[in-house]
Coordinates of C-alpha atoms and ligand atoms in Angstrom, one line a residue:
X235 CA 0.0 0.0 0.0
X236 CA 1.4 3.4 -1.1
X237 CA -0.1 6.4 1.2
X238 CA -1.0 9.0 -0.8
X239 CA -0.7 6.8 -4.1
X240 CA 2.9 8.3 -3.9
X241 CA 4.9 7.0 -7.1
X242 CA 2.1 5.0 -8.5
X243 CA 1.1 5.3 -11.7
X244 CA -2.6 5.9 -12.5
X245 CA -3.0 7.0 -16.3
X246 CA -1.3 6.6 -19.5
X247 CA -1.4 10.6 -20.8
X248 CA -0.4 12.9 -23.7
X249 CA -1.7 15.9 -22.3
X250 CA 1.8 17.1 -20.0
X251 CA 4.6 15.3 -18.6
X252 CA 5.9 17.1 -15.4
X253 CA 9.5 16.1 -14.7
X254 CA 11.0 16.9 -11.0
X255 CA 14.9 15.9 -11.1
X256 CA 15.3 18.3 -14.6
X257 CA 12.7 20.7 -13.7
X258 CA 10.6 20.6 -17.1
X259 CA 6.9 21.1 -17.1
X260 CA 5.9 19.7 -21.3
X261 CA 2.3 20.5 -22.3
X262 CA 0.8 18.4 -25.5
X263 CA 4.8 18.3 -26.9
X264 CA 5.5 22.4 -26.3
X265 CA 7.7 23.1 -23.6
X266 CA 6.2 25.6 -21.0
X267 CA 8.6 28.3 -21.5
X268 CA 7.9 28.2 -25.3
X269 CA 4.3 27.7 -24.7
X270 CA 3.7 31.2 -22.1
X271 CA 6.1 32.9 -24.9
X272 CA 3.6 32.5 -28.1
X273 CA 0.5 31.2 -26.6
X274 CA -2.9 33.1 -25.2
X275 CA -5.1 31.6 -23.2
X276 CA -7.3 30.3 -26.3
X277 CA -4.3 28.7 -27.9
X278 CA -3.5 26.6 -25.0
X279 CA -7.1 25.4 -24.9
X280 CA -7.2 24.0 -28.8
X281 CA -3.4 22.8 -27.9
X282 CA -5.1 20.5 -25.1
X283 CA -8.4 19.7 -26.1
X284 CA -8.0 19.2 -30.0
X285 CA -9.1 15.4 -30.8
X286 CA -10.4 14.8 -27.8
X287 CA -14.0 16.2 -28.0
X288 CA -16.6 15.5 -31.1
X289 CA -15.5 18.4 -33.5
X290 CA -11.7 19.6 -34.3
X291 CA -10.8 23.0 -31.4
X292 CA -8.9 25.7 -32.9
X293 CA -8.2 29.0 -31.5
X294 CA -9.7 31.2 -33.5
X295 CA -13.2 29.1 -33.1
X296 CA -13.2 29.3 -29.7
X297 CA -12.2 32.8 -29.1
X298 CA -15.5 33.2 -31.1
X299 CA -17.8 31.0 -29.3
X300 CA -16.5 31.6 -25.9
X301 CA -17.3 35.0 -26.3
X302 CA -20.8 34.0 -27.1
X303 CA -20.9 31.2 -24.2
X304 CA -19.9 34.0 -21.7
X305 CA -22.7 35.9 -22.4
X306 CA -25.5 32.6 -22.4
X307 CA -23.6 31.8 -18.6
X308 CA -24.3 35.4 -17.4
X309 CA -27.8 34.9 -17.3
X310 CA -27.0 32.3 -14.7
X311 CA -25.7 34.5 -12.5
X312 CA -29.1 37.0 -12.3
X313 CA -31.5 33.7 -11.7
X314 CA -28.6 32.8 -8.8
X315 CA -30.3 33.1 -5.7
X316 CA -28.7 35.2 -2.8
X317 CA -27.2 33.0 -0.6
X318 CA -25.3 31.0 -2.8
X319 CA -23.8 34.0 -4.5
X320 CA -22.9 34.8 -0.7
X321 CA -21.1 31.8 -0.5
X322 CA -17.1 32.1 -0.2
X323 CA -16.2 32.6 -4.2
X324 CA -14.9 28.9 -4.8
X325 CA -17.7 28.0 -3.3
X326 CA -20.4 30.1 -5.2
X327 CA -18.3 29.5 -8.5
X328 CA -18.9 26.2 -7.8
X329 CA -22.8 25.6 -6.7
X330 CA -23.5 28.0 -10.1
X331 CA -21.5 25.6 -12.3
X332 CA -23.3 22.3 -10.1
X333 CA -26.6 24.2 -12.1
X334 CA -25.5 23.6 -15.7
X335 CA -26.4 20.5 -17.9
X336 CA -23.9 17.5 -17.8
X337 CA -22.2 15.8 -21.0
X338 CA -19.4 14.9 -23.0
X339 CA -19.5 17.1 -26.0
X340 CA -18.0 19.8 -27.2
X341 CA -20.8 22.5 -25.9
X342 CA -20.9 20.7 -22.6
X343 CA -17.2 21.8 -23.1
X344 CA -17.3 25.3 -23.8
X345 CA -20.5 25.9 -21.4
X346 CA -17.5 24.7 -18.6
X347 CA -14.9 26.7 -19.9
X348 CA -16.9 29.9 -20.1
X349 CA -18.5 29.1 -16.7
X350 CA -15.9 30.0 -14.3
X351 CA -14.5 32.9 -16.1
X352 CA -17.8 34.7 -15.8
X353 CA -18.9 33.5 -12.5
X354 CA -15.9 34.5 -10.2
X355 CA -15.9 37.8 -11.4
X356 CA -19.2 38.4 -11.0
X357 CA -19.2 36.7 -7.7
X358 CA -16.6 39.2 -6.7
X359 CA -18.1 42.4 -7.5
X360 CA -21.5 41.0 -5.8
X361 CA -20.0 40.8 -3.1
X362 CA -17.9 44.0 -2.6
X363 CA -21.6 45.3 -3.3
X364 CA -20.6 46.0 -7.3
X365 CA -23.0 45.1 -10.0
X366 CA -21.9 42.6 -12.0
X367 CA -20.4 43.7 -15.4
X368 CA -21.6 41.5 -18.4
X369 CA -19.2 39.8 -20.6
X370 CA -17.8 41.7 -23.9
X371 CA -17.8 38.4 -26.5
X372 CA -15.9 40.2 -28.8
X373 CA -13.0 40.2 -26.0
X374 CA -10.5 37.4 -25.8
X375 CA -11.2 35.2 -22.2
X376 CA -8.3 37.1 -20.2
X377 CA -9.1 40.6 -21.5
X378 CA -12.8 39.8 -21.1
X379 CA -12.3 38.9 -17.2
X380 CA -10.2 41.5 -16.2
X381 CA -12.8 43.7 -17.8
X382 CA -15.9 41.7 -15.6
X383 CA -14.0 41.8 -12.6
X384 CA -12.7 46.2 -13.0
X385 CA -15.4 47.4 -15.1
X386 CA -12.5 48.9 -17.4
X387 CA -10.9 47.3 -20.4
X388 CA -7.6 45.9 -19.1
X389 CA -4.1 47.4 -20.7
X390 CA -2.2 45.1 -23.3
X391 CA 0.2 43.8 -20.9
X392 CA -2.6 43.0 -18.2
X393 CA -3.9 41.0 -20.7
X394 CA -0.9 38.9 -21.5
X395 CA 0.2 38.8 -17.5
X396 CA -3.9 36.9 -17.0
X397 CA -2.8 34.6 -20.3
X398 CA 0.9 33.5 -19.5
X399 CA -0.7 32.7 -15.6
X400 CA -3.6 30.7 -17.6
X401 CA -1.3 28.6 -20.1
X402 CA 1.0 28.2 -17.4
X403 CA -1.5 26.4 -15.0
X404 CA -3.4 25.0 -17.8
X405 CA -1.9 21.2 -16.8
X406 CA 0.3 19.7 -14.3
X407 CA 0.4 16.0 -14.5
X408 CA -2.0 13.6 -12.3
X409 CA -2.2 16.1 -10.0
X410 CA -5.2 15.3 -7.2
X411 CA -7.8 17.5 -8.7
X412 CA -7.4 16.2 -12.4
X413 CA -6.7 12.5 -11.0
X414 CA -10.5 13.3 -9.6
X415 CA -11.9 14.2 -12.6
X416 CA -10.4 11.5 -14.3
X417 CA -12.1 9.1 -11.6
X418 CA -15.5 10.8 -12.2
X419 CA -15.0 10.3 -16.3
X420 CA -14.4 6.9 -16.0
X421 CA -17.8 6.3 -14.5
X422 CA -19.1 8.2 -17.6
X423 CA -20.8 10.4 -15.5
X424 CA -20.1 13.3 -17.9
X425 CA -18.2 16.6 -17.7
X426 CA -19.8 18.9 -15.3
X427 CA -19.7 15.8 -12.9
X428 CA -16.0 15.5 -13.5
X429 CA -15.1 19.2 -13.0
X430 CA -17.4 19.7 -10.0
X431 CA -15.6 17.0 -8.8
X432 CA -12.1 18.2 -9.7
X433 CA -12.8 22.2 -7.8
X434 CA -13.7 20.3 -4.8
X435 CA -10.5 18.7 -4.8
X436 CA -9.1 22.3 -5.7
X437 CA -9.8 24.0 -3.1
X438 CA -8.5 22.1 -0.2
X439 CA -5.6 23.9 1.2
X440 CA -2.7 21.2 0.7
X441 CA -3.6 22.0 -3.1
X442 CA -4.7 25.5 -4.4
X443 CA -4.8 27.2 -1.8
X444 CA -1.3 28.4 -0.9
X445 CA -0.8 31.8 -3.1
X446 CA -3.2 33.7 -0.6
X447 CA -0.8 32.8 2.6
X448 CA 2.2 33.7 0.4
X449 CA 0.9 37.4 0.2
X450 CA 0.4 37.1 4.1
X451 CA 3.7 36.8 4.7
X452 CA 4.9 39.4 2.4
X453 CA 2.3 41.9 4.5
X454 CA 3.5 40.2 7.9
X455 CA 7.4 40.8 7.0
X456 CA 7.1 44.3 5.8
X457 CA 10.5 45.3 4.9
X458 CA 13.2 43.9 2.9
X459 CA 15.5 44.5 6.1
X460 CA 13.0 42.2 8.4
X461 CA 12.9 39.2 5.5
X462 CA 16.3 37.5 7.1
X463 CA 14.9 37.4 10.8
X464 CA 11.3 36.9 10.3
X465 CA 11.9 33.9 8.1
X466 CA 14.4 32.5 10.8
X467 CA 11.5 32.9 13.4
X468 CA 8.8 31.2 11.3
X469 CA 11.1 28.1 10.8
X470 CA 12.4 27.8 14.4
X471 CA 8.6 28.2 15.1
X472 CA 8.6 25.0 13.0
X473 CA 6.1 26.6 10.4
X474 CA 6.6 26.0 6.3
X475 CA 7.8 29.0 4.4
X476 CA 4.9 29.8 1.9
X477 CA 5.5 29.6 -2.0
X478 CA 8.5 27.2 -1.6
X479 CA 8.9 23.2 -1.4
X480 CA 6.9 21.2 -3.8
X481 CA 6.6 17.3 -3.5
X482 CA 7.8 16.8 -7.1
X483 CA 9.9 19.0 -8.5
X484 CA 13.2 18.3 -6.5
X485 CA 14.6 21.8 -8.4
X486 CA 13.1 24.8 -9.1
X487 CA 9.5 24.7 -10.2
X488 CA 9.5 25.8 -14.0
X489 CA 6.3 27.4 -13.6
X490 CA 7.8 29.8 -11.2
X491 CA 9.9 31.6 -13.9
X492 CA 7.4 31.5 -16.3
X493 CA 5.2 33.5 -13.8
X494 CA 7.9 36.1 -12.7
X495 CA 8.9 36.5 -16.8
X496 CA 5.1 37.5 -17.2
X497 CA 5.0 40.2 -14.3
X498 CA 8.5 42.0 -16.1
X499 CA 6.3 43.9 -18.7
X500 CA 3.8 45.3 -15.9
X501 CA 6.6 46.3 -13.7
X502 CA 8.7 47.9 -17.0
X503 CA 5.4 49.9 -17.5
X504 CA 4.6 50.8 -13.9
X505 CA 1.4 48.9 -13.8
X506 CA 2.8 47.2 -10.3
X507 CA 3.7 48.4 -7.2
X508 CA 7.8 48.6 -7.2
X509 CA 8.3 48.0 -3.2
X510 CA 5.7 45.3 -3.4
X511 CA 8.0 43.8 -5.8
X512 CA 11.5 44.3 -4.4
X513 CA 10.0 43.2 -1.6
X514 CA 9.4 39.9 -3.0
X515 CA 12.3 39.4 -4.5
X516 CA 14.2 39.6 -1.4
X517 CA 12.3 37.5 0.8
X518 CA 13.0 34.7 -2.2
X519 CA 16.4 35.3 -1.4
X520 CA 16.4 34.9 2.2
X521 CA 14.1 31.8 1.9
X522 CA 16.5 30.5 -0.5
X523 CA 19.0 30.9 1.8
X524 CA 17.9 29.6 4.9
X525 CA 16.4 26.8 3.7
X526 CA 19.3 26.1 2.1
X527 CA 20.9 26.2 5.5
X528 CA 18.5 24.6 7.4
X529 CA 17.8 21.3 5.0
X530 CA 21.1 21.2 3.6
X531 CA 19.6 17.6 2.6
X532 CA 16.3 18.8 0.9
X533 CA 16.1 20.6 -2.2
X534 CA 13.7 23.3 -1.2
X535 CA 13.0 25.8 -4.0
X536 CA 10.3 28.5 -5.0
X537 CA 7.0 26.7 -6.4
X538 CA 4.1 28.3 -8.4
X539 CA 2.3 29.6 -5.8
X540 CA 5.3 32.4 -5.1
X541 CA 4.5 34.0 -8.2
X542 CA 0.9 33.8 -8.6
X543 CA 0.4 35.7 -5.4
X544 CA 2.1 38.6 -7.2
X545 CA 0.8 38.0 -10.7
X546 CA -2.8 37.8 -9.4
X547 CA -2.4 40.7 -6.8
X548 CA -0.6 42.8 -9.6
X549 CA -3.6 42.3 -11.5
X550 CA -6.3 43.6 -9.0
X551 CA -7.4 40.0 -8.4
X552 CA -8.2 39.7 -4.5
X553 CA -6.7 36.8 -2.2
X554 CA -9.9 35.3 -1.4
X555 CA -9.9 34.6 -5.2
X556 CA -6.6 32.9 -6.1
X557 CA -7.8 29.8 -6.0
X558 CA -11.0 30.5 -8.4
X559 CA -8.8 32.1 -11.0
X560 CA -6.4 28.9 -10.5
X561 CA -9.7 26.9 -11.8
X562 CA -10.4 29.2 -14.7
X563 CA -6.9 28.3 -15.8
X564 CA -7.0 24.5 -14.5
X565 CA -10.6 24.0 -16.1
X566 CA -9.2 23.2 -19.7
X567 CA -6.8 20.4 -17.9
X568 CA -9.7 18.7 -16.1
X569 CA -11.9 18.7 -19.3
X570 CA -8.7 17.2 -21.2
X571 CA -8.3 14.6 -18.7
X572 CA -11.3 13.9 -18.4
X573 CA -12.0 13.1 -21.8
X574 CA -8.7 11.5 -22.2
X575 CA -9.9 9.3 -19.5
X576 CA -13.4 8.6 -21.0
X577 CA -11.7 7.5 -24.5
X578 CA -9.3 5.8 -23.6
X579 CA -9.3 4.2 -19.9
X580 CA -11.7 1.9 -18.0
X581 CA -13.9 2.4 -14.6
X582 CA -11.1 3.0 -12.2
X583 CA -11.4 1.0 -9.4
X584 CA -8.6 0.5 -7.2
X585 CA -8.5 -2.1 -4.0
X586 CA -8.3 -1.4 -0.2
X587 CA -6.7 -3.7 2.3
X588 CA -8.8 -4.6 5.5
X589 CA -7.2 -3.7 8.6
X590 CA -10.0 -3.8 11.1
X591 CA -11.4 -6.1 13.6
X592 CA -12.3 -9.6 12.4
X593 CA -15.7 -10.8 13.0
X594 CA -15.9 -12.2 16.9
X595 CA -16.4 -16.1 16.5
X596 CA -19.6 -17.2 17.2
Ligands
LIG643 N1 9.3 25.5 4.4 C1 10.1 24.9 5.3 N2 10.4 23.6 5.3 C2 9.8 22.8 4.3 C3 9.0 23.4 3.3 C4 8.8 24.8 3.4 N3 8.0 25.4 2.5 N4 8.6 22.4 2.5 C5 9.2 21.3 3.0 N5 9.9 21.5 4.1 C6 10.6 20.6 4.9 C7 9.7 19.8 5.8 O1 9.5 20.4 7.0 C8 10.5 18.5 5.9 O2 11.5 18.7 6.8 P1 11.9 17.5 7.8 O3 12.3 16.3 7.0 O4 13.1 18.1 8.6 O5 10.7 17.3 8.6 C9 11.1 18.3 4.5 O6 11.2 19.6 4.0 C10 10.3 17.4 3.6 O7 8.9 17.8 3.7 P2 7.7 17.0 3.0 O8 6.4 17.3 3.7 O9 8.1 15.6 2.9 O10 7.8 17.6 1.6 P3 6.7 17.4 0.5 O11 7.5 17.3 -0.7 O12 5.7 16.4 0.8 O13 5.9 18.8 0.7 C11 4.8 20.8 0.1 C12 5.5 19.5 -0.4 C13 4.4 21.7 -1.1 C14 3.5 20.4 0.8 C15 5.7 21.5 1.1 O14 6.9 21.9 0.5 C16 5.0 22.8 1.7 O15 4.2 22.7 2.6 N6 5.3 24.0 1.1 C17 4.7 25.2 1.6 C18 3.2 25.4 1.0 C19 3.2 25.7 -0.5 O16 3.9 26.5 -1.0 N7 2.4 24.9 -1.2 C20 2.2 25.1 -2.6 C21 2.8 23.9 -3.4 S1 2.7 24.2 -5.1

């Protein structure tokens, strides 16, 4: 018995291919770094999902119709009743998407990849006591939630900084959430099923949950001159520095540098805030340092969630919401998987050992 299925292998995949020793992340044959270099959000989509539904995915289609699809899902949010849009945002992003149709086709497809772009946003402003903006399907599906959730059309490089963070979380492996959907597809329950499956797994802490804390500590340490001791105190507390470790990637997590590449043009144009960002910079230094010196044995290194605190802060996202926009991105993955799964695999159905009491004897 392996806790935690640790080193088992589950699925056969072409979708990506995370390697820890090298450090590689390969999505669908395109490296990551090449991928977040020429691909929008859209791009990435088709790159995942083309052959694998009933009707070829290109880019430019789907720009089209999930400009269209954003504006069918908005209606869903004014028939939402009060208290679930009250609901914390995974939450409410989830009990509206638990209200669409299920199925395995190509529109039960796009119906799930608009669905979360439109609902978070909207869910956001609701609950800051904003109206919710409807969508703009002419937009592309990073300018057109940035422009839902600040009711102002987002600036070029806003819109490439949502993109890279999208194609860069767009797959990641068997990772638990998509290892969930995959378990729900191969009941042939259908789509929905599988992704209201795979945010559930989402949004447990030990998984997508971890950018939020990251900006904590940034806001609890301050100053660049207070990185070296606070980090010092957190460890001999025995706590885990936030936004560093990861349990497979033994070197630095490629996802990481993809994310801090595509915060460079907001900072070259002043669309971040500086300290925020020196800031940053040198409390990855001192983790890197003492952890370094403190698990001399253990390769400890920065991980995604690092950068994606200071991508999606940069970006007016709010804390409370990293994890929702980490399913807009991850959405395309589970639907992938899913149907990757469906094609290809059969009813999973692994074994348990017994390890309680016998039955008494008679
Ligand atoms: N800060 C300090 N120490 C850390 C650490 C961190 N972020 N991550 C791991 N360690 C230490 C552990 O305390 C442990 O030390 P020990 O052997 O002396 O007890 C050792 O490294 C191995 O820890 P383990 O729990 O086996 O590592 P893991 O690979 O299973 O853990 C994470 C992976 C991601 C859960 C872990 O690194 C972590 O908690 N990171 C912080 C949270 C985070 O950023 N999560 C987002 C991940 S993408």
């Amino acid at each position: 018995m392996k806790n935690g299925l640790e080193d088992v292998v589950a699925a056969e995949t072409r979708l990506s291919d995370v390697d820890g020793e090298s450090g590689h992340l390969i999505i669908r044959g395109v490296t990551l770094d090449r991928l977040v270099e020429r691909a929008t959000y859209e791009d990435a989509a088709a790159l995942l999902l083309d052959g694998l539904l009933d009707r070829p995915v290109t880019a430019g289609d789907l720009k089209t119709r999930l400009g269209r699809m954003r504006s069918e899902i908005f209606a869903h949010v004014q028939a939402a009743d009060e208290t679930l849009l009250r609901l914390p945002p995974v939450d409410a992003m989830r009990a509206l998407i638990a209200r669409l149709p299920d199925g395995e086709d190509f529109a039960t497809a796009l119906r799930l990849l608009a669905a979360p772009a439109v609902f978070l946003p909207a869910v956001l402003r609701l609950q800051r006591g904003e109206a919710p903006v409807a969508p703009s399907p002419s937009l592309s599906q990073s300018a057109d939630i940035l422009a839902m959730l600040n009711a102002s059309l987002p600036s070029r490089e806003q819109v490439a900084a949502l993109d890279a963070y999208l194609v860069t979380i767009s797959d990641h492996g068997l990772n638990a959430s998509t290892f969930a959907s995959r378990v729900i597809a191969s009941t042939r329950a259908g789509l929905t099923s599988s992704m209201l499956a795979a945010v559930s797994a989402l949004k447990g802490p030990l998984h997508g949950g971890a950018p939020g804390p990251v900006l904590d500590m940034l806001d609890a340490i301050g100053a660049e001159t207070n990185a070296g001791n606070w980090l010092a105190q957190a460890l001999d507390r025995g706590e885990r520095l936030m936004g560093f470790g990861h349990r497979i990637y033994r070197v630095r997590d490629p996802r990481a540098d993809a994310l801090k590449g595509a915060l460079k043009p907001l900072v070259a144009t002043g669309q971040v805030d500086h300290d925020r960002i020196r800031l940053a910079e040198a409390v990855e230094r001192a983790a890197l340092a003492i952890l370094k010196e403190r698990k001399p044995d253990r390769p400890l290194d920065v991980n995604v969630e690092f950068y994606t605190a200071l991508l999606l802060d940069a970006l007016n996202f709010p804390r409370e919401s990293f994890t929702g926009v980490f399913a807009i991105g991850r959405t395309v993955g589970w639907i992938a998987h899913a149907r990757e799964q469906a094609l290809e695999g059969r009813l999973i159905r692994p074994r348990s050992v017994y390890v309680g009491p016998l039955p008494q004897a008679a």
